[in-house]
Steps between C-alpha positions, in 0.01 A plus 500: 500500500365445850488765766811508718516390862638733766727304732610656828795305636520459878357828638548384857590665826835318514607691187329831581602543863801735509622318813501161324828360374316463170319834502526690173572874516310529170175339614293812578541636146440159339177428689362842408551416133358151542183655642479727193519195272247281682179651352627423149525127578176436686419130495850417370723562801713246682695568818769261613639436846835351587472257788792311655547145379389241753794379711448143379507612137816709504749346270842619399536874497159565662623349825809724494290801397261469791793457739653821359173692554358363826278806555289381204466144621143534626175321429329611176215637715730743683379862453839591349390311188165682476434727206570867566198700613496694169424179310333277759149563368576489127271276296766258381591137497771447767751223440765377745833345407806398700731604216636829371355447154123486474466372142423145615189618689403759238519281188202274583282812545617722213628244246845478346441759227349759733559871489619615842556841652737449792540720808617436853795428721784423496607585148835332550361179646137389464413727205791398278460137612141512373551704184776296336336155532166646386659647189694181438173305513337726239331775698530858384608702801493871570695602808370825647831642611363767734248259655776263610716543808848363537700418808701812417472750213824359357377140510166609350683670211720194442198267486315735264807511276515120484127462427534769232730264309206275407285691250251430353414237762564747784415865457567782743245775561409756761159522662432819299541294180223264613236729649 
């Protein structure tokens, strides 16, 4: 079996800033645990960034979504989409995607039958939207429950519960289980 990849989903200022409409109250604890995991995945770490879909490419619900969240309708180069300072200098491959799920940009790098260790934000949006398609494609996924941050603790717990319904393709673990 190959060595697993650590994937850090969207550790960006827009999700970490407590004043952001999308700021996670759980982020400070999650990023601390992500930093504890990083040394164990040297050379096999991927960080993703959500960037808004281009205005000309917004079809269907993406057009409505960006109208519902106008504060996030900024150029991809806006500092709000930068990685958080705690992870800005990590030796990792950084991949951008204008979608919640990141499997489409991950698959060409890691392969369909990859072993992934998933962390990041938001558990109830981009994390779950990455985990389920990855597992469905054949990846073996471990979600590090205490290294993920939800929009609220309740939404985090609900997403974890749903992902926990998919063993053995999706496994739940804490950072202590992996270090």
